[in-house]
Amino acid sequence: MTTATGTVGADIDAIQLHLNKGEMVLVAHLMKIPRDARMAAATALRGRSRADALRFAHSGELAYRNIELFAAVVGSGVVTAEHLDLIWGRLNRQLVTVPATRQDEILGHLDTAVNVHVTPWLRNAVTPVSLTELRDRVDEAILDIAPGLAAETAIAEEDSATLRRRRNTFIFTAGCETTSAAIDAGLEKRMRELLAGLRREHSLTDEDERTPLPTPSQLKAQILMELLGNTPETMTIRVNLYRATLDGIHGTGAGYVADVGWINARTADRFEEAATTVKEIPVDPAEHPESDGYPFLLQDRNYLEGRDATCRFPQCTVPANLCENDHIENSPFTDPTSNGPTSVRNGQKLCRAHHRLKTEGTWTCSTPDDGFTIDWVDPAGRSHTTHATGPLARAWLRSQGKTDEPPD
């Protein structure tokens, strides 16, 4: 979750909220139109892509069937049609195993769960909410009211993986979000390693003999082709699963995976059974000692991933598992004038682009509470605040009596 304060740029805040409210006016219009006509109406009114029209049509449908939710956000400017479309998608995907005769009934129950878990949070928001945090809260609501349905949906999605060929183009649909995110994370890691090596070679080549470096997508394709070819190399995919534990060894209930969000207990059990390493991570930052060196220890890196969920830069949604580790207060290893310790209380996850901005000093940050809250100052002097939204942050704050329960 991100908030912004200060007088500098106040007009920008007002414009942003005004634009978001404008989208809600259009959604309010679409909700009054018959369902079959919403898509065409959105296309005519927006004059943009089919995907844009579909997003607004879904938003109109959600507003029509859940007036309590829509009433909470229509005049605040904290959500856009993309936010409402996200809610629509998270709920409607649960219908894949539901008979058509019961779909309206099931959607009614899911909408009720959203109004219990999500609507009050949206009603109290004062700045545009994070899509990632909204996704996680909607998924929590689903897992709370219908864990069995969520498990059936996961099974159906796992069984729906497809691979289609169109001449020299292959279209692979992983079916399951968890599998898709894990594959992407593995490809991204290997691609970065290859690209770093190519850049080193590139720097040693005479400038007039240098050729363009391959793009990330070209490298990922190369990795997949090597995996399918006559090569002994294999790719190991690492996924961190976060679950509550009663004995420090076995997880219980739903689990959380970066870039996916909350997964049902059955899927979490399968991941845990396949895991080669299971470790208890204390949620209390005080139980993580400082390191004498510059790099964060493995357990500390895992803690930061589970605490932050995403890049901690304002409004950035890059998953934490794809981010780099940053010292909030600079380490003396990189800045002799600073004395920031290597500790989870002085650590955060930042994507590569925003890590670079922070390192360059164009944006500065600090924390008043061991990394759960990060206060940023932009180049214009405007203040922004981000809050950790991952499962470890939720668990720690819940232990302090400051937040609600996780899904079962």
PDB file of C-alpha atoms in Angstrom, residues 174-360:
ATOM      1  CA  ALA A 174       0.657 -22.784 -18.046  1.00  0.00           C
ATOM      2  CA  GLY A 175      -2.879 -23.047 -16.698  1.00  0.00           C
ATOM      3  CA  CYS A 176      -1.844 -22.490 -13.087  1.00  0.00           C
ATOM      4  CA  GLU A 177      -0.634 -19.054 -11.955  1.00  0.00           C
ATOM      5  CA  THR A 178       1.812 -20.625  -9.506  1.00  0.00           C
ATOM      6  CA  THR A 179       3.476 -22.708 -12.207  1.00  0.00           C
ATOM      7  CA  SER A 180       3.543 -19.754 -14.584  1.00  0.00           C
ATOM      8  CA  ALA A 181       5.194 -17.487 -12.016  1.00  0.00           C
ATOM      9  CA  ALA A 182       7.759 -20.147 -11.085  1.00  0.00           C
ATOM     10  CA  ILE A 183       8.720 -20.756 -14.720  1.00  0.00           C
ATOM     11  CA  ASP A 184       9.045 -17.027 -15.342  1.00  0.00           C
ATOM     12  CA  ALA A 185      11.185 -16.544 -12.228  1.00  0.00           C
ATOM     13  CA  GLY A 186      13.504 -19.367 -13.292  1.00  0.00           C
ATOM     14  CA  LEU A 187      13.828 -18.003 -16.822  1.00  0.00           C
ATOM     15  CA  GLU A 188      14.398 -14.476 -15.526  1.00  0.00           C
ATOM     16  CA  LYS A 189      17.198 -15.596 -13.198  1.00  0.00           C
ATOM     17  CA  ARG A 190      18.996 -17.606 -15.884  1.00  0.00           C
ATOM     18  CA  MET A 191      18.490 -14.812 -18.447  1.00  0.00           C
ATOM     19  CA  ARG A 192      20.099 -12.240 -16.134  1.00  0.00           C
ATOM     20  CA  GLU A 193      23.088 -14.530 -15.594  1.00  0.00           C
ATOM     21  CA  LEU A 194      23.562 -14.970 -19.348  1.00  0.00           C
ATOM     22  CA  LEU A 195      23.103 -11.269 -20.044  1.00  0.00           C
ATOM     23  CA  ALA A 196      25.656 -10.299 -17.384  1.00  0.00           C
ATOM     24  CA  GLY A 197      28.220 -12.612 -18.993  1.00  0.00           C
ATOM     25  CA  LEU A 198      27.497 -11.253 -22.465  1.00  0.00           C
ATOM     26  CA  ARG A 199      27.882  -7.686 -21.230  1.00  0.00           C
ATOM     27  CA  ARG A 200      31.279  -8.499 -19.740  1.00  0.00           C
ATOM     28  CA  GLU A 201      32.399 -10.004 -23.051  1.00  0.00           C
ATOM     29  CA  HIS A 202      30.915  -7.011 -24.875  1.00  0.00           C
ATOM     30  CA  SER A 203      32.952  -4.564 -22.797  1.00  0.00           C
ATOM     31  CA  LEU A 204      36.194  -6.357 -23.735  1.00  0.00           C
ATOM     32  CA  THR A 205      35.483  -6.208 -27.473  1.00  0.00           C
ATOM     33  CA  ASP A 206      36.729  -3.355 -29.645  1.00  0.00           C
ATOM     34  CA  GLU A 207      33.955  -0.826 -30.107  1.00  0.00           C
ATOM     35  CA  ASP A 208      33.953  -1.096 -33.909  1.00  0.00           C
ATOM     36  CA  GLU A 209      33.541  -4.891 -33.674  1.00  0.00           C
ATOM     37  CA  ARG A 210      30.687  -4.948 -31.173  1.00  0.00           C
ATOM     38  CA  THR A 211      27.357  -6.407 -32.232  1.00  0.00           C
ATOM     39  CA  PRO A 212      24.017  -5.719 -30.530  1.00  0.00           C
ATOM     40  CA  LEU A 213      23.311  -7.804 -27.447  1.00  0.00           C
ATOM     41  CA  PRO A 214      20.339 -10.197 -27.620  1.00  0.00           C
ATOM     42  CA  THR A 215      17.134  -9.033 -25.983  1.00  0.00           C
ATOM     43  CA  PRO A 216      15.863 -10.640 -22.761  1.00  0.00           C
ATOM     44  CA  SER A 217      13.085 -12.392 -24.687  1.00  0.00           C
ATOM     45  CA  GLN A 218      15.613 -13.823 -27.155  1.00  0.00           C
ATOM     46  CA  LEU A 219      17.733 -15.153 -24.296  1.00  0.00           C
ATOM     47  CA  LYS A 220      14.710 -16.759 -22.628  1.00  0.00           C
ATOM     48  CA  ALA A 221      13.846 -18.484 -25.895  1.00  0.00           C
ATOM     49  CA  GLN A 222      17.448 -19.698 -26.146  1.00  0.00           C
ATOM     50  CA  ILE A 223      17.248 -21.134 -22.627  1.00  0.00           C
ATOM     51  CA  LEU A 224      14.065 -23.060 -23.437  1.00  0.00           C
ATOM     52  CA  MET A 225      15.496 -24.394 -26.688  1.00  0.00           C
ATOM     53  CA  GLU A 226      18.612 -25.623 -24.858  1.00  0.00           C
ATOM     54  CA  LEU A 227      16.412 -27.396 -22.329  1.00  0.00           C
ATOM     55  CA  LEU A 228      14.598 -29.178 -25.153  1.00  0.00           C
ATOM     56  CA  GLY A 229      17.777 -29.950 -27.104  1.00  0.00           C
ATOM     57  CA  ASN A 230      20.678 -32.335 -26.643  1.00  0.00           C
ATOM     58  CA  THR A 231      22.217 -30.618 -23.651  1.00  0.00           C
ATOM     59  CA  PRO A 232      22.894 -32.057 -20.188  1.00  0.00           C
ATOM     60  CA  GLU A 233      22.071 -28.744 -18.511  1.00  0.00           C
ATOM     61  CA  THR A 234      18.814 -28.442 -16.628  1.00  0.00           C
ATOM     62  CA  MET A 235      17.090 -25.500 -15.062  1.00  0.00           C
ATOM     63  CA  THR A 236      16.195 -25.543 -11.383  1.00  0.00           C
ATOM     64  CA  ILE A 237      13.138 -23.496 -10.455  1.00  0.00           C
ATOM     65  CA  ARG A 238      13.045 -22.108  -6.918  1.00  0.00           C
ATOM     66  CA  VAL A 239       9.774 -21.046  -5.329  1.00  0.00           C
ATOM     67  CA  ASN A 240       9.459 -19.719  -1.796  1.00  0.00           C
ATOM     68  CA  LEU A 241       6.215 -20.773  -0.114  1.00  0.00           C
ATOM     69  CA  TYR A 242       5.176 -18.981   3.072  1.00  0.00           C
ATOM     70  CA  ARG A 243       2.746 -20.678   5.476  1.00  0.00           C
ATOM     71  CA  ALA A 244       1.776 -20.443   9.099  1.00  0.00           C
ATOM     72  CA  THR A 245       3.204 -23.223  11.288  1.00  0.00           C
ATOM     73  CA  LEU A 246       2.238 -24.714  14.618  1.00  0.00           C
ATOM     74  CA  ASP A 247       5.351 -26.820  15.220  1.00  0.00           C
ATOM     75  CA  GLY A 248       8.059 -24.994  13.289  1.00  0.00           C
ATOM     76  CA  ILE A 249       8.278 -27.846  10.775  1.00  0.00           C
ATOM     77  CA  HIS A 250       4.949 -28.352   9.013  1.00  0.00           C
ATOM     78  CA  GLY A 251       2.854 -25.654   7.385  1.00  0.00           C
ATOM     79  CA  THR A 252      -0.868 -25.292   7.873  1.00  0.00           C
ATOM     80  CA  GLY A 253      -3.652 -23.661   5.903  1.00  0.00           C
ATOM     81  CA  ALA A 254      -3.244 -21.458   2.854  1.00  0.00           C
ATOM     82  CA  GLY A 255       0.164 -20.399   1.565  1.00  0.00           C
ATOM     83  CA  TYR A 256       1.635 -17.361  -0.131  1.00  0.00           C
ATOM     84  CA  VAL A 257       3.883 -17.275  -3.197  1.00  0.00           C
ATOM     85  CA  ALA A 258       5.398 -14.053  -4.512  1.00  0.00           C
ATOM     86  CA  ASP A 259       4.014 -13.025  -7.937  1.00  0.00           C
ATOM     87  CA  VAL A 260       0.972 -15.260  -7.333  1.00  0.00           C
ATOM     88  CA  GLY A 261      -0.441 -14.273  -3.952  1.00  0.00           C
ATOM     89  CA  TRP A 262      -2.464 -16.584  -1.719  1.00  0.00           C
ATOM     90  CA  ILE A 263      -2.836 -20.206  -2.804  1.00  0.00           C
ATOM     91  CA  ASN A 264      -5.226 -22.747  -1.325  1.00  0.00           C
ATOM     92  CA  ALA A 265      -4.166 -25.288   1.299  1.00  0.00           C
ATOM     93  CA  ARG A 266      -4.150 -28.239  -1.141  1.00  0.00           C
ATOM     94  CA  THR A 267      -1.758 -26.519  -3.530  1.00  0.00           C
ATOM     95  CA  ALA A 268       0.381 -25.358  -0.603  1.00  0.00           C
ATOM     96  CA  ASP A 269       0.561 -28.957   0.654  1.00  0.00           C
ATOM     97  CA  ARG A 270       1.789 -30.125  -2.752  1.00  0.00           C
ATOM     98  CA  PHE A 271       4.503 -27.472  -2.820  1.00  0.00           C
ATOM     99  CA  GLU A 272       5.601 -28.325   0.700  1.00  0.00           C
ATOM    100  CA  GLU A 273       5.754 -32.050  -0.088  1.00  0.00           C
ATOM    101  CA  ALA A 274       8.014 -31.322  -3.070  1.00  0.00           C
ATOM    102  CA  ALA A 275      10.243 -28.910  -1.144  1.00  0.00           C
ATOM    103  CA  THR A 276      13.866 -29.855  -0.589  1.00  0.00           C
ATOM    104  CA  THR A 277      14.252 -27.332   2.226  1.00  0.00           C
ATOM    105  CA  VAL A 278      11.752 -26.302   4.902  1.00  0.00           C
ATOM    106  CA  LYS A 279      12.795 -23.656   7.421  1.00  0.00           C
ATOM    107  CA  GLU A 280      10.962 -21.680  10.061  1.00  0.00           C
ATOM    108  CA  ILE A 281      11.284 -17.917   9.559  1.00  0.00           C
ATOM    109  CA  PRO A 282      10.589 -15.852  12.699  1.00  0.00           C
ATOM    110  CA  VAL A 283       8.130 -13.046  11.970  1.00  0.00           C
ATOM    111  CA  ASP A 284       9.655 -10.825  14.670  1.00  0.00           C
ATOM    112  CA  PRO A 285      12.460  -8.775  13.062  1.00  0.00           C
ATOM    113  CA  ALA A 286      14.238  -8.676  16.425  1.00  0.00           C
ATOM    114  CA  GLU A 287      14.880 -12.434  16.089  1.00  0.00           C
ATOM    115  CA  HIS A 288      17.027 -11.853  12.988  1.00  0.00           C
ATOM    116  CA  PRO A 289      20.566 -10.859  14.069  1.00  0.00           C
ATOM    117  CA  GLU A 290      22.671  -8.384  12.129  1.00  0.00           C
ATOM    118  CA  SER A 291      25.268  -9.724   9.699  1.00  0.00           C
ATOM    119  CA  ASP A 292      28.897  -8.617   9.824  1.00  0.00           C
ATOM    120  CA  GLY A 293      29.194  -8.622   6.037  1.00  0.00           C
ATOM    121  CA  TYR A 294      27.571  -6.698   3.205  1.00  0.00           C
ATOM    122  CA  PRO A 295      25.349  -9.376   1.554  1.00  0.00           C
ATOM    123  CA  PHE A 296      22.118 -10.335   3.288  1.00  0.00           C
ATOM    124  CA  LEU A 297      22.030 -13.903   4.602  1.00  0.00           C
ATOM    125  CA  LEU A 298      19.736 -16.381   2.816  1.00  0.00           C
ATOM    126  CA  GLN A 299      17.191 -16.449   5.656  1.00  0.00           C
ATOM    127  CA  ASP A 300      17.171 -12.649   5.731  1.00  0.00           C
ATOM    128  CA  ARG A 301      16.588 -12.518   1.964  1.00  0.00           C
ATOM    129  CA  ASN A 302      13.701 -14.954   2.338  1.00  0.00           C
ATOM    130  CA  TYR A 303      12.304 -12.872   5.210  1.00  0.00           C
ATOM    131  CA  LEU A 304      12.411  -9.679   3.130  1.00  0.00           C
ATOM    132  CA  GLU A 305      10.641 -11.438   0.242  1.00  0.00           C
ATOM    133  CA  GLY A 306       7.896 -12.694   2.535  1.00  0.00           C
ATOM    134  CA  ARG A 307       7.569  -9.385   4.351  1.00  0.00           C
ATOM    135  CA  ASP A 308       7.522  -7.050   1.363  1.00  0.00           C
ATOM    136  CA  ALA A 309       5.699  -9.102  -1.346  1.00  0.00           C
ATOM    137  CA  THR A 310       6.629  -6.475  -3.973  1.00  0.00           C
ATOM    138  CA  CYS A 311       9.203  -3.780  -4.687  1.00  0.00           C
ATOM    139  CA  ARG A 312       8.892  -1.173  -1.937  1.00  0.00           C
ATOM    140  CA  PHE A 313       9.139   1.827  -4.275  1.00  0.00           C
ATOM    141  CA  PRO A 314       5.882   3.839  -4.376  1.00  0.00           C
ATOM    142  CA  GLN A 315       3.244   2.121  -6.561  1.00  0.00           C
ATOM    143  CA  CYS A 316       5.708  -0.460  -7.968  1.00  0.00           C
ATOM    144  CA  THR A 317       4.276  -3.975  -8.213  1.00  0.00           C
ATOM    145  CA  VAL A 318       7.328  -5.982  -9.340  1.00  0.00           C
ATOM    146  CA  PRO A 319       7.177  -9.217  -7.288  1.00  0.00           C
ATOM    147  CA  ALA A 320       9.677  -9.396  -4.431  1.00  0.00           C
ATOM    148  CA  ASN A 321      11.202 -12.628  -5.747  1.00  0.00           C
ATOM    149  CA  LEU A 322      12.351 -10.699  -8.833  1.00  0.00           C
ATOM    150  CA  CYS A 323      13.754  -7.801  -6.790  1.00  0.00           C
ATOM    151  CA  GLU A 324      17.166  -7.005  -5.370  1.00  0.00           C
ATOM    152  CA  ASN A 325      18.089  -6.573  -1.706  1.00  0.00           C
ATOM    153  CA  ASP A 326      18.705  -3.007  -0.552  1.00  0.00           C
ATOM    154  CA  HIS A 327      20.058  -1.423   2.625  1.00  0.00           C
ATOM    155  CA  ILE A 328      17.535   1.294   3.549  1.00  0.00           C
ATOM    156  CA  GLU A 329      20.297   3.237   5.278  1.00  0.00           C
ATOM    157  CA  ASN A 330      23.372   2.762   3.111  1.00  0.00           C
ATOM    158  CA  SER A 331      25.927   0.216   4.242  1.00  0.00           C
ATOM    159  CA  PRO A 332      29.438   1.436   5.139  1.00  0.00           C
ATOM    160  CA  PHE A 333      30.691  -1.160   2.638  1.00  0.00           C
ATOM    161  CA  THR A 334      29.309   1.036  -0.177  1.00  0.00           C
ATOM    162  CA  ASP A 335      29.092   4.427   1.549  1.00  0.00           C
ATOM    163  CA  PRO A 336      31.830   5.186   4.103  1.00  0.00           C
ATOM    164  CA  THR A 337      29.797   8.133   5.418  1.00  0.00           C
ATOM    165  CA  SER A 338      26.879   5.879   6.373  1.00  0.00           C
ATOM    166  CA  ASN A 339      26.466   3.219   9.042  1.00  0.00           C
ATOM    167  CA  GLY A 340      23.495   1.127   7.899  1.00  0.00           C
ATOM    168  CA  PRO A 341      23.630  -2.446   9.239  1.00  0.00           C
ATOM    169  CA  THR A 342      23.014  -5.568   7.175  1.00  0.00           C
ATOM    170  CA  SER A 343      19.798  -6.588   8.891  1.00  0.00           C
ATOM    171  CA  VAL A 344      16.166  -7.219   7.988  1.00  0.00           C
ATOM    172  CA  ARG A 345      15.379  -4.111  10.035  1.00  0.00           C
ATOM    173  CA  ASN A 346      17.430  -2.107   7.555  1.00  0.00           C
ATOM    174  CA  GLY A 347      16.524  -4.089   4.447  1.00  0.00           C
ATOM    175  CA  GLN A 348      13.943  -3.858   1.691  1.00  0.00           C
ATOM    176  CA  LYS A 349      13.188  -5.356  -1.708  1.00  0.00           C
ATOM    177  CA  LEU A 350      13.632  -3.038  -4.698  1.00  0.00           C
ATOM    178  CA  CYS A 351      13.361  -3.881  -8.378  1.00  0.00           C
ATOM    179  CA  ARG A 352      16.510  -3.217 -10.382  1.00  0.00           C
ATOM    180  CA  ALA A 353      15.317   0.099 -11.838  1.00  0.00           C
ATOM    181  CA  HIS A 354      14.221   1.566  -8.514  1.00  0.00           C
ATOM    182  CA  HIS A 355      17.269   0.179  -6.707  1.00  0.00           C
ATOM    183  CA  ARG A 356      19.362   2.170  -9.156  1.00  0.00           C
ATOM    184  CA  LEU A 357      17.354   5.355  -8.482  1.00  0.00           C
ATOM    185  CA  LYS A 358      17.845   4.956  -4.755  1.00  0.00           C
ATOM    186  CA  THR A 359      21.560   4.214  -5.132  1.00  0.00           C
ATOM    187  CA  GLU A 360      22.002   7.326  -7.279  1.00  0.00           C
TER     188      GLU A 360
END
